[in-house]
């Protein structure tokens, strides 16, 4: 009986091996961004949310967030949120100069594709247009992160204050 | 010593007194440990191969006791040797001629030379220049995870730990380029996080530092001008700095004098147009998982950009 | 040097009747069928399960290592991407340290310590079963995660901040940390079994200075487990809290300290290697004394060495942290301690040499493995002395020099003795003699392959190659050494395959084994091969350190009931009989509680609700477990012969 247990162990591990799951997949070699995004997006104009953005290249209906639920994407999104200084206006989701991202009130729509457009096109009153500045996959990572800020969702390794903001030299105990 | 040391470069080919003391310590330890091993092996084999019958208990007790005393003395001697070497390296830390800050990032090294005025401060990446014969003190910390700075020809390693400063001192005793690596597992590209320490005669070092303090060289030709436009219009400026242009991102290596460096991507690639082009287009192919996104630029734009970056001496 | 007879010669005591082995067999035999198998509380069954499961994990860990060596055979190889490589070396270290080495040593202890001290079972049989199930489920959980691309990838030591919430996304590290909790529970349970067995269940006459050296080794190890495991459980719990509930124990940005993790982990981590090494020292004594047919020289020195090593093992942990910038005076203390700990082990080696001096050894495979231990472990111990020196360590820390050192001490110091011990005890556990020729070949392949793999790594480290790198650039002088090491790995794999082939063939077609085919000295060899469910027909009475080498036959205890599972409890120092104690029979509740605890802990990574669910099953399970079914212990009535 004993050797069979070992074999069973290996077999079970083998069976599971095929079934990866979305939450845990990681693409390290992300493809170069598609050139569907305009390189120099126009500055945002005063337009109501539902009107289509003039001169944009991408289709009216965007696809789903390819990274929905992916923990690595959320983590990368958290890093980019700091690096691209989104936290400068939105702080850690609580908002400041920019609206809060943690709550359920979305000025321009809370669906992933809406958030994607907000980031890419910019919005009135100060949201810059990032289209062409950052690759599309990074926008989706930011979308994933912003979605994870919703307090109702539990994503693995929930975002907390990152040490990125700890510049070497801040509040050190010099030993 | 040189011919034997050819079997063991780097750690045992020291270029600084710190590393030299450690190399000497290593040879001492090696000889003593080899002697101990041979002794034990000889006794073991003798014991196995002789057929003399059970030895007298008192003789055995005395033999074991003697072996214990000898071992204790040997260990104590090694301990003293070690403490002495450590103390000697430590005492060199007293007065440093030059302080350099090294901040570790995933997966590159930010190097900051201080200056009395802000415009004298130099920020560069992955290549540290030091004057020969002067005591250099590195002030080490990290912006994200724990890394470890290790240039075996110069000194042992010191960890870069977020939240604290660590210090390492060395004095290069000859000119040369010394290769170092990150020595604490720090994620995907830990394997490709190398650093170069370039020891130069003091006048050359001063010249280098003065050149580094200058803002970036303005583009001279049309191609280079177009390259600067491409740079300013691309995602590059979100993370990189080129002093003298509008680009002041703080998250990635400072490119102000990129062309003055021998390597790129934390000493993973030689610094040349082909490598630069490959890195810009698809850094993920070279260092998968690193934080630089791929950029698909049209051919002429990429060539112009490389040309501009290649002019930043 | 014989002990006094247990009863004075002039007393004429009527000869008591022989025990009824049929009744004993019925009393102690575990129930049949699947449920019976799952409910077994026999220490021999559980010990066997530990050993087989641990060897299974050993194979998995070996495959991981082999894949790493394949990747490193050439510079800039693209066989394995960095993400998988990071998981591989983490799984390799975690598997070998937590799922193979400690459990196999404990498993051998659980199997043999009761037999060596002359009792029939461990004192808490159901708890023993729980320990095994927790270990198995923890290991399966880890590998389940790995199979789904959620294996931990921050190293077996899981340094923060890399393993913290910001830099390790997903559940990978959560799985690792929870698995730690499982295996440490299991180790603690095993340690408790061994400690209480050794102190309370020894056969009459087995005073402290007659306890076999292997039992002393397992005792010292178990005492270490009690102090070391809580440190890592604390560390992993703090890490899980940081990762799942937003605490900042290890986050310097909010007042925590990244070094705290290192201290907590290595306070466990250094004793951990002694947990692996000290039982192996006991195995060397077992094999050597049998091979030369002499008791080990210097019993007191040997015991004191084991105990001293165990104590001192707790005072070395900072030698893993010499590069972190701690004050030099503190580091010097740990240099001294790390060097001095070589002395007790040195004493053991000298005593072993004195034991075999001038003897005519029997050159069976176990002896060869012991000689391999000497040859290999000594190199590792000496490189350890080098690493103890702070300046030297600062050059070779976190390079392949340390990889070489740790494998020399762990494989040389534990795996070689383990393979020898498995060969030595194979007849006792299975009732078949192991194959001799295959045993020799296994040794030869392992010895050659091991040295070919790991000796070049010393040089590689000195040449500057750091650890935990998925590839390396060409032209640094590292290529040939890496290729050599990979070739050696092939030989090592062949050795392990041979071991398995030998085991399988011997199980089927090996010669049936007598009770004491090697002529060994300790009590387990007085039972049949394999031992019956009841172990000893009568609890023996010992009169010396080597009871089976005495001229007079073993005394036996009478008065224990045959029809209920009783053991004799004796006093800790001189093993005078104290009272009987009835042990529980087979029970399914340990498995139920283990399942509930497993579900609760695993689920807690995903949602705190699972803790409630797990507790809701575990608590009634525990109540059912402890529901009283047997009477109070009775006083001993009869005298032994």
PDB file of N, CA, C and O in Angstrom, chain C residues 487-508:
ATOM      1  N   UNK C 487      26.775  17.079 -14.627  1.00  0.00           N
ATOM      2  CA  UNK C 487      27.071  15.665 -14.895  1.00  0.00           C
ATOM      3  C   UNK C 487      27.023  14.854 -13.601  1.00  0.00           C
ATOM      4  O   UNK C 487      26.507  13.735 -13.554  1.00  0.00           O
ATOM      5  N   UNK C 488      27.571  15.435 -12.538  1.00  0.00           N
ATOM      6  CA  UNK C 488      27.526  14.734 -11.258  1.00  0.00           C
ATOM      7  C   UNK C 488      26.108  14.481 -10.800  1.00  0.00           C
ATOM      8  O   UNK C 488      25.802  13.439 -10.199  1.00  0.00           O
ATOM      9  N   UNK C 489      25.220  15.432 -11.106  1.00  0.00           N
ATOM     10  CA  UNK C 489      23.827  15.283 -10.688  1.00  0.00           C
ATOM     11  C   UNK C 489      23.206  14.051 -11.330  1.00  0.00           C
ATOM     12  O   UNK C 489      22.349  13.384 -10.729  1.00  0.00           O
ATOM     13  N   UNK C 490      23.626  13.756 -12.541  1.00  0.00           N
ATOM     14  CA  UNK C 490      23.091  12.563 -13.207  1.00  0.00           C
ATOM     15  C   UNK C 490      23.460  11.317 -12.416  1.00  0.00           C
ATOM     16  O   UNK C 490      22.641  10.417 -12.204  1.00  0.00           O
ATOM     17  N   UNK C 491      24.709  11.269 -11.955  1.00  0.00           N
ATOM     18  CA  UNK C 491      25.140  10.101 -11.178  1.00  0.00           C
ATOM     19  C   UNK C 491      24.361   9.998  -9.872  1.00  0.00           C
ATOM     20  O   UNK C 491      23.988   8.901  -9.437  1.00  0.00           O
ATOM     21  N   UNK C 492      24.126  11.136  -9.232  1.00  0.00           N
ATOM     22  CA  UNK C 492      23.383  11.099  -7.979  1.00  0.00           C
ATOM     23  C   UNK C 492      21.981  10.581  -8.220  1.00  0.00           C
ATOM     24  O   UNK C 492      21.440   9.804  -7.431  1.00  0.00           O
ATOM     25  N   UNK C 493      21.371  11.038  -9.309  1.00  0.00           N
ATOM     26  CA  UNK C 493      20.028  10.556  -9.619  1.00  0.00           C
ATOM     27  C   UNK C 493      20.054   9.048  -9.817  1.00  0.00           C
ATOM     28  O   UNK C 493      19.167   8.328  -9.332  1.00  0.00           O
ATOM     29  N   UNK C 494      21.083   8.566 -10.496  1.00  0.00           N
ATOM     30  CA  UNK C 494      21.193   7.124 -10.701  1.00  0.00           C
ATOM     31  C   UNK C 494      21.303   6.396  -9.369  1.00  0.00           C
ATOM     32  O   UNK C 494      20.719   5.321  -9.180  1.00  0.00           O
ATOM     33  N   UNK C 495      22.038   6.977  -8.437  1.00  0.00           N
ATOM     34  CA  UNK C 495      22.183   6.340  -7.125  1.00  0.00           C
ATOM     35  C   UNK C 495      20.848   6.212  -6.429  1.00  0.00           C
ATOM     36  O   UNK C 495      20.529   5.177  -5.836  1.00  0.00           O
ATOM     37  N   UNK C 496      20.055   7.266  -6.499  1.00  0.00           N
ATOM     38  CA  UNK C 496      18.753   7.225  -5.824  1.00  0.00           C
ATOM     39  C   UNK C 496      17.854   6.199  -6.495  1.00  0.00           C
ATOM     40  O   UNK C 496      17.136   5.444  -5.831  1.00  0.00           O
ATOM     41  N   UNK C 497      17.917   6.143  -7.822  1.00  0.00           N
ATOM     42  CA  UNK C 497      17.122   5.142  -8.529  1.00  0.00           C
ATOM     43  C   UNK C 497      17.513   3.743  -8.084  1.00  0.00           C
ATOM     44  O   UNK C 497      16.664   2.892  -7.807  1.00  0.00           O
ATOM     45  N   UNK C 498      18.826   3.518  -7.969  1.00  0.00           N
ATOM     46  CA  UNK C 498      19.290   2.204  -7.525  1.00  0.00           C
ATOM     47  C   UNK C 498      18.773   1.863  -6.132  1.00  0.00           C
ATOM     48  O   UNK C 498      18.428   0.709  -5.847  1.00  0.00           O
ATOM     49  N   UNK C 499      18.757   2.881  -5.276  1.00  0.00           N
ATOM     50  CA  UNK C 499      18.250   2.645  -3.923  1.00  0.00           C
ATOM     51  C   UNK C 499      16.820   2.148  -3.970  1.00  0.00           C
ATOM     52  O   UNK C 499      16.440   1.192  -3.283  1.00  0.00           O
ATOM     53  N   UNK C 500      16.018   2.799  -4.815  1.00  0.00           N
ATOM     54  CA  UNK C 500      14.616   2.405  -4.915  1.00  0.00           C
ATOM     55  C   UNK C 500      14.492   1.012  -5.512  1.00  0.00           C
ATOM     56  O   UNK C 500      13.678   0.199  -5.056  1.00  0.00           O
ATOM     57  N   UNK C 501      15.297   0.747  -6.538  1.00  0.00           N
ATOM     58  CA  UNK C 501      15.252  -0.571  -7.166  1.00  0.00           C
ATOM     59  C   UNK C 501      15.622  -1.644  -6.145  1.00  0.00           C
ATOM     60  O   UNK C 501      14.973  -2.686  -6.037  1.00  0.00           O
ATOM     61  N   UNK C 502      16.654  -1.356  -5.367  1.00  0.00           N
ATOM     62  CA  UNK C 502      17.089  -2.294  -4.332  1.00  0.00           C
ATOM     63  C   UNK C 502      15.965  -2.545  -3.340  1.00  0.00           C
ATOM     64  O   UNK C 502      15.662  -3.694  -2.982  1.00  0.00           O
ATOM     65  N   UNK C 503      15.318  -1.463  -2.911  1.00  0.00           N
ATOM     66  CA  UNK C 503      14.228  -1.615  -1.945  1.00  0.00           C
ATOM     67  C   UNK C 503      13.111  -2.453  -2.543  1.00  0.00           C
ATOM     68  O   UNK C 503      12.600  -3.373  -1.906  1.00  0.00           O
ATOM     69  N   UNK C 504      12.746  -2.146  -3.779  1.00  0.00           N
ATOM     70  CA  UNK C 504      11.626  -2.858  -4.396  1.00  0.00           C
ATOM     71  C   UNK C 504      11.957  -4.337  -4.575  1.00  0.00           C
ATOM     72  O   UNK C 504      11.161  -5.217  -4.234  1.00  0.00           O
ATOM     73  N   UNK C 505      13.142  -4.607  -5.110  1.00  0.00           N
ATOM     74  CA  UNK C 505      13.517  -6.012  -5.330  1.00  0.00           C
ATOM     75  C   UNK C 505      13.618  -6.776  -4.024  1.00  0.00           C
ATOM     76  O   UNK C 505      13.179  -7.920  -3.903  1.00  0.00           O
ATOM     77  N   UNK C 506      14.207  -6.133  -3.036  1.00  0.00           N
ATOM     78  CA  UNK C 506      14.376  -6.835  -1.758  1.00  0.00           C
ATOM     79  C   UNK C 506      13.035  -7.093  -1.100  1.00  0.00           C
ATOM     80  O   UNK C 506      12.845  -8.122  -0.458  1.00  0.00           O
ATOM     81  N   UNK C 507      12.118  -6.156  -1.266  1.00  0.00           N
ATOM     82  CA  UNK C 507      10.791  -6.373  -0.683  1.00  0.00           C
ATOM     83  C   UNK C 507      10.140  -7.618  -1.275  1.00  0.00           C
ATOM     84  O   UNK C 507       9.488  -8.374  -0.567  1.00  0.00           O
ATOM     85  N   UNK C 508      10.334  -7.777  -2.611  1.00  0.00           N
ATOM     86  CA  UNK C 508       9.683  -8.917  -3.253  1.00  0.00           C
ATOM     87  C   UNK C 508      10.463 -10.205  -3.066  1.00  0.00           C
ATOM     88  O   UNK C 508       9.910 -11.241  -2.742  1.00  0.00           O
TER      89      UNK C 508
END
